Tab-separated table of C-alpha atoms in Angstrom:
chain	number	residue	atom	x	y	z
B	169	MET	CA	-6.340	-14.455	-115.619
B	170	ARG	CA	-8.813	-14.711	-113.038
B	171	GLY	CA	-12.135	-13.193	-113.391
B	172	ARG	CA	-13.547	-9.682	-110.421
B	173	PRO	CA	-16.133	-11.428	-108.650
B	174	GLU	CA	-19.306	-10.488	-109.310
B	175	SER	CA	-20.583	-7.549	-107.754
B	176	PRO	CA	-24.118	-8.762	-105.718
B	177	PRO	CA	-27.042	-6.857	-105.883
B	178	GLY	CA	-27.110	-3.232	-106.075
B	179	GLY	CA	-23.069	-2.566	-108.221
B	180	ARG	CA	-21.100	-3.822	-103.836
B	181	VAL	CA	-18.196	-5.876	-103.012
B	182	LEU	CA	-18.830	-6.294	-99.692
B	183	ARG	CA	-15.547	-6.830	-98.072
B	184	GLN	CA	-14.593	-8.896	-95.013
B	185	GLY	CA	-15.836	-6.625	-91.654
B	186	ILE	CA	-19.030	-5.349	-93.877
B	187	THR	CA	-22.628	-5.982	-91.436
B	188	ASP	CA	-24.482	-3.972	-95.423
B	189	GLY	CA	-24.377	-2.717	-98.331
B	190	SER	CA	-23.508	0.999	-97.053
B	191	GLU	CA	-21.821	0.904	-94.068
B	192	ARG	CA	-18.116	-0.521	-92.840
B	193	ALA	CA	-18.012	-2.717	-88.754
B	194	ARG	CA	-15.080	-0.393	-86.760
B	195	PRO	CA	-12.022	-2.269	-87.587
B	196	ARG	CA	-11.546	-3.488	-83.254
B	197	ARG	CA	-9.375	-2.847	-81.646
B	198	PRO	CA	-6.497	-5.590	-80.744
B	199	SER	CA	-6.418	-6.016	-76.676
B	200	ARG	CA	-4.174	-5.025	-74.772
B	201	PRO	CA	-1.870	-7.603	-73.718
B	202	SER	CA	-1.685	-8.813	-69.904
B	203	VAL	CA	0.920	-7.639	-67.582
B	204	SER	CA	2.912	-10.831	-67.141
B	205	GLN	CA	2.982	-11.608	-70.847
B	206	ASN	CA	4.061	-8.222	-71.596
B	207	ARG	CA	6.046	-6.318	-68.326
B	208	LYS	CA	9.485	-7.835	-68.270
B	209	GLY	CA	12.369	-8.658	-65.401
B	210	PRO	CA	13.331	-5.910	-64.296
B	211	PRO	CA	10.758	-3.689	-63.465
B	212	VAL	CA	8.991	-6.408	-61.424
B	213	THR	CA	12.758	-7.208	-59.589
B	214	THR	CA	12.845	-2.647	-58.549
B	215	THR	CA	9.478	-3.036	-57.033
B	216	ILE	CA	10.036	-6.232	-54.520
B	217	ARG	CA	13.786	-4.204	-54.229
B	218	ARG	CA	11.980	-0.755	-53.027
B	219	LEU	CA	9.010	-2.989	-51.080
B	220	PRO	CA	11.663	-3.338	-47.377
B	221	ALA	CA	12.416	0.175	-47.802
B	222	VAL	CA	8.698	0.461	-47.666
B	223	THR	CA	7.785	-1.662	-45.078
B	224	ALA	CA	10.318	1.074	-43.330
B	225	ARG	CA	9.014	3.121	-43.079
B	226	VAL	CA	5.423	1.769	-42.184
B	227	THR	CA	6.846	-0.172	-39.076
B	228	ALA	CA	8.459	3.469	-37.861
B	229	ALA	CA	5.075	4.622	-38.238
B	230	LEU	CA	3.284	2.480	-36.504
B	231	PRO	CA	3.559	3.192	-33.049
B	232	GLY	CA	3.030	6.596	-33.181
B	233	ALA	CA	-1.112	6.008	-34.864
B	234	LEU	CA	-1.074	3.048	-31.862
B	235	THR	CA	-0.857	5.481	-29.631
B	236	GLY	CA	-3.348	8.246	-31.107
B	237	VAL	CA	-5.793	5.089	-31.750
B	238	LEU	CA	-5.626	4.296	-28.536
B	239	ALA	CA	-5.640	7.325	-26.702
B	240	THR	CA	-8.134	8.477	-29.472
B	241	ALA	CA	-10.634	5.976	-27.688
B	242	LEU	CA	-9.681	5.281	-24.406
B	243	LEU	CA	-10.907	9.179	-23.817
B	244	ALA	CA	-14.318	7.878	-26.459
B	245	GLY	CA	-14.588	4.961	-23.054
B	246	CYS	CA	-14.097	7.803	-20.202
B	247	GLY	CA	-16.658	10.009	-21.413
B	248	THR	CA	-19.284	10.788	-19.891
B	249	PRO	CA	-23.355	9.900	-20.762
B	250	ASP	CA	-25.705	12.868	-21.071
B	251	PRO	CA	-27.987	12.544	-18.992
B	252	ALA	CA	-30.223	13.168	-21.575
B	253	GLY	CA	-29.989	10.331	-23.255
B	254	GLY	CA	-27.631	11.978	-25.725
B	255	ALA	CA	-23.742	11.483	-27.077
B	256	ALA	CA	-21.056	10.272	-24.391
B	257	SER	CA	-19.169	13.565	-23.665
B	258	PRO	CA	-15.708	13.646	-23.959
B	259	ALA	CA	-14.091	13.393	-20.255
B	260	PRO	CA	-11.730	16.560	-20.336
B	261	VAL	CA	-8.002	15.512	-20.598
B	262	ALA	CA	-6.323	14.858	-18.520
B	263	ALA	CA	-2.840	16.842	-17.576
B	264	SER	CA	1.153	15.078	-17.272
B	265	PRO	CA	1.129	14.281	-13.777
B	266	ALA	CA	3.221	17.595	-12.398
B	267	THR	CA	5.670	16.033	-9.949
B	268	THR	CA	4.649	15.944	-6.527
B	269	VAL	CA	7.386	17.020	-3.996
B	270	GLU	CA	6.579	16.802	-0.112
B	271	THR	CA	7.494	18.984	2.860
B	272	PRO	CA	8.600	16.968	5.276
B	273	LEU	CA	7.210	18.412	9.255
B	274	THR	CA	10.056	21.058	10.035
B	275	SER	CA	7.885	21.686	13.223
B	276	GLU	CA	7.199	19.945	16.084
B	277	ALA	CA	3.858	19.990	17.339
B	278	THR	CA	4.780	20.573	21.909
B	279	PRO	CA	4.180	16.920	23.491
B	280	SER	CA	1.089	17.478	26.377
B	281	PRO	CA	2.739	16.923	29.503
B	282	GLU	CA	0.408	13.414	30.025
B	283	ALA	CA	2.590	12.077	26.954
B	284	THR	CA	6.687	13.440	28.732
B	285	GLN	CA	5.329	12.005	32.060
B	286	THR	CA	7.594	9.504	33.002
B	287	PRO	CA	6.135	9.089	35.299
B	288	GLY	CA	4.866	12.321	36.155
B	289	SER	CA	5.896	15.027	35.004
B	290	ALA	CA	8.650	16.285	31.262
B	291	LEU	CA	12.124	15.631	33.107
B	292	SER	CA	15.516	15.931	30.900
B	293	ALA	CA	18.736	15.701	32.818
B	294	THR	CA	22.285	16.028	31.541
B	295	PRO	CA	24.278	13.483	33.729
B	296	ASP	CA	28.223	15.178	35.247
B	297	GLU	CA	31.200	13.927	35.298
B	298	THR	CA	30.270	11.834	38.377
B	299	GLY	CA	26.946	10.715	36.972
B	300	ALA	CA	24.926	13.060	39.066
B	301	ALA	CA	22.611	14.971	37.021
B	302	LYS	CA	21.259	18.665	35.818
B	303	PRO	CA	17.443	19.088	36.972
B	304	SER	CA	15.080	20.776	34.913
B	305	ALA	CA	11.640	21.875	35.439
B	306	GLY	CA	9.422	19.621	37.518
B	307	THR	CA	12.324	18.791	39.539
B	308	ASN	CA	15.771	19.578	41.737
B	309	ALA	CA	18.906	17.771	43.251
B	310	ALA	CA	17.751	16.392	45.627
B	311	ASP	CA	15.571	13.847	43.262
B	312	VAL	CA	18.240	13.034	42.108
B	313	VAL	CA	20.285	12.618	45.393
B	314	PHE	CA	17.439	10.393	46.166
B	315	ALA	CA	17.309	7.830	43.130
B	316	ARG	CA	21.108	7.615	43.174
B	317	GLN	CA	20.984	7.089	47.315
B	318	MET	CA	18.436	4.480	47.529
B	319	VAL	CA	19.686	1.909	44.484
B	320	PRO	CA	23.066	1.181	45.915
B	321	HIS	CA	20.432	1.231	49.846
B	322	HIS	CA	17.610	-0.982	48.412
B	323	LEU	CA	20.528	-3.756	46.608
B	324	GLN	CA	22.034	-4.548	50.261
B	325	ALA	CA	19.053	-5.035	51.884
B	326	LEU	CA	18.596	-7.981	49.313
B	327	GLU	CA	20.975	-9.433	49.880
B	328	LEU	CA	20.614	-10.114	53.248
B	329	ALA	CA	17.298	-11.029	51.834
B	330	ARG	CA	18.652	-14.016	50.271
B	331	LEU	CA	21.105	-15.042	52.848
B	332	ALA	CA	18.276	-15.292	55.571
B	333	GLN	CA	15.823	-17.429	52.704
B	334	THR	CA	19.181	-20.396	52.981
B	335	ARG	CA	20.506	-19.676	56.578
B	336	ALA	CA	17.262	-18.542	58.479
B	337	GLY	CA	16.279	-20.854	61.445
B	338	ASP	CA	12.679	-19.396	62.232
B	339	PRO	CA	10.707	-19.699	58.872
B	340	TRP	CA	9.331	-15.764	60.101
B	341	VAL	CA	12.181	-14.756	59.487
B	342	GLY	CA	12.500	-16.514	55.996
B	343	GLU	CA	8.695	-15.570	55.246
B	344	PHE	CA	10.086	-11.467	56.690
B	345	ALA	CA	12.594	-11.490	53.811
B	346	ALA	CA	11.054	-12.399	51.089
B	347	LYS	CA	8.583	-9.238	51.427
B	348	VAL	CA	11.724	-7.144	52.165
B	349	ALA	CA	12.835	-8.695	48.020
B	350	THR	CA	9.467	-8.059	46.416
B	351	ALA	CA	8.689	-4.773	47.888
B	352	ARG	CA	12.520	-3.573	47.393
B	353	ASP	CA	13.005	-5.054	43.703
B	354	THR	CA	9.611	-3.301	42.714
B	355	ASP	CA	10.813	0.058	44.502
B	356	ILE	CA	14.669	-0.356	42.730
B	357	ARG	CA	12.816	-0.541	38.864
B	358	THR	CA	11.567	2.103	39.784
B	359	PHE	CA	14.277	4.326	40.967
B	360	LYS	CA	16.549	2.789	37.591
B	361	ASP	CA	13.650	4.096	35.320
B	362	TRP	CA	14.117	7.733	36.759
B	363	LEU	CA	17.236	7.739	36.035
B	364	ASP	CA	17.364	6.756	33.099
B	365	MET	CA	15.026	9.998	32.536
B	366	TRP	CA	17.688	12.678	34.041
B	367	GLY	CA	20.422	10.741	32.197
B	368	ALA	CA	21.953	10.278	35.968
B	369	GLU	CA	24.064	6.927	36.870
B	370	PRO	CA	23.485	5.408	40.888
B	371	LEU	CA	26.012	5.624	43.330
B	372	PRO	CA	28.354	2.450	43.822
B	373	ARG	CA	26.830	-0.065	45.696
B	374	ASP	CA	29.914	0.533	48.450
B	375	HIS	CA	28.873	4.147	49.172
B	376	ALA	CA	29.079	5.963	52.500
B	377	MET	CA	25.446	6.193	53.342
B	378	PRO	CA	22.718	6.105	56.974
B	379	GLY	CA	21.979	2.230	57.567
B	380	MET	CA	24.175	0.751	54.953
B	381	GLN	CA	26.620	-2.642	56.400
B	382	LYS	CA	30.278	-2.066	55.819
B	383	ARG	CA	31.441	-5.758	53.896
B	384	ALA	CA	32.531	-7.687	56.557
B	385	GLU	CA	29.501	-7.624	58.593
B	386	ILE	CA	27.634	-9.005	55.235
B	387	GLU	CA	30.143	-11.467	54.853
B	388	ALA	CA	30.227	-12.743	58.957
B	389	LEU	CA	26.456	-12.183	59.073
B	390	ALA	CA	26.641	-14.500	55.662
B	391	LYS	CA	28.620	-17.414	58.244
B	392	LEU	CA	25.973	-18.158	60.795
B	393	ASN	CA	23.154	-20.461	60.281
B	394	GLY	CA	19.563	-20.805	62.278
B	395	SER	CA	19.572	-18.363	65.084
B	396	SER	CA	22.511	-17.079	65.632
B	397	PHE	CA	21.479	-15.855	62.203
B	398	ASP	CA	18.022	-14.201	63.108
B	399	ARG	CA	19.976	-12.565	65.974
B	400	LYS	CA	21.825	-10.694	63.360
B	401	TYR	CA	20.316	-10.422	60.704
B	402	VAL	CA	17.390	-9.281	62.645
B	403	THR	CA	20.020	-6.267	64.450
B	404	LEU	CA	21.196	-5.552	60.815
B	405	MET	CA	18.256	-4.964	58.911
B	406	ILE	CA	16.688	-3.024	62.004
B	407	GLU	CA	19.586	-0.280	61.422
B	408	HIS	CA	19.235	-0.873	56.956
B	409	ASP	CA	15.668	0.595	57.575
B	410	ASN	CA	16.199	3.306	59.479
B	411	GLY	CA	18.308	4.471	57.334
B	412	ALA	CA	16.358	4.298	54.496
B	413	ILE	CA	14.091	6.266	56.280
B	414	LYS	CA	15.861	8.974	57.312
B	415	LEU	CA	17.197	9.208	53.770
B	416	ALA	CA	12.798	8.960	52.622
B	417	ARG	CA	12.454	12.337	55.240
B	418	ALA	CA	15.274	14.061	53.629
B	419	GLU	CA	14.409	14.053	49.832
B	420	GLN	CA	10.608	14.740	51.799
B	421	ALA	CA	11.408	17.483	53.148
B	422	GLY	CA	13.383	19.046	50.339
B	423	GLY	CA	12.677	17.533	46.863
B	424	ALA	CA	9.859	18.576	43.620
B	425	PHE	CA	9.074	15.678	41.747
B	426	GLU	CA	6.195	15.418	43.357
B	427	GLY	CA	6.948	10.793	41.490
B	428	ALA	CA	9.662	10.609	44.471
B	429	LYS	CA	8.386	12.875	47.290
B	430	ALA	CA	5.756	9.705	47.136
B	431	LEU	CA	8.547	6.790	47.402
B	432	ALA	CA	9.030	8.832	49.557
B	433	VAL	CA	6.034	9.101	52.532
B	434	ALA	CA	5.818	5.502	50.281
B	435	THR	CA	9.402	4.279	51.763
B	436	VAL	CA	8.614	6.438	55.782
B	437	THR	CA	5.745	4.530	56.519
B	438	SER	CA	6.279	0.749	54.551
B	439	LEU	CA	9.699	0.552	56.034
B	440	GLY	CA	8.900	2.113	59.231
B	441	ALA	CA	6.321	-0.859	59.695
B	442	GLU	CA	9.257	-3.448	59.284
B	443	VAL	CA	10.904	-0.896	61.701
B	444	LYS	CA	8.238	-3.430	64.526
B	445	GLU	CA	8.398	-6.017	63.648
B	446	LEU	CA	11.893	-6.831	63.211
B	447	LYS	CA	11.804	-5.016	67.327
B	448	LYS	CA	8.607	-6.855	68.540
B	449	TYR	CA	10.994	-10.071	66.840
B	450	ARG	CA	14.140	-9.678	68.499
B	451	ALA	CA	12.297	-8.748	71.587
B	452	LEU	CA	11.483	-12.690	72.293
B	453	LEU	CA	14.685	-13.835	70.615
B	454	ASP	CA	16.161	-11.906	73.938
């Protein structure tokens, strides 16, 4: 039988954990086991399975959050600095863009006379079934008739001039014909512009008018050469010019369009001078 240990001085037995003879030390609390030691697989596995759902919720919330952050940054950057050096005051928030409806201009400005006169004054006419135009303000029927007549009349003068340039015997006749061709071509363009403006058409090329030569006369002229051609050409041109002068004087007397009346005056003057030249030349041939 073992004997009890001897009592230390003071009569108390020293046990493990006693720091002195009168007090006991507090027992140590067992340390908590680590998560890796105590947690088992199922809880961790459950947490991993929930990650996709959490990620989806976070991803869905990102656009709205980013939009708010960007809007705040833009408003802060657009602030107007305080002249006194203080913090920038935020710029007013722009309202939603309103739909802009462009209203087409339905009212037409009244055109000025200068913008519509080509030439002279603004004219409009509606051709009837025969090609004639119904004159409006600034022109009358005499103006339209004059232009319709002069186009084919001058075209015949061009035809005679082309024959003279290849069949004339005297150089003077060829030079005269070249001048006639240049002058008539310019007038024809002017008359056609007016007819287009008035909505009218020229008369047919074989229409009977003062000074117009018959087709048989022109065909006979085309068979001549030299001096015989010169004489025939001069005779036909005197008759042709006199007919054009007659038409121009009718426009002077009854026309209303200033442009046509002015051209009629010029026609009487220029063709009258041509007739005088032709008569002088014919006198030399006799």
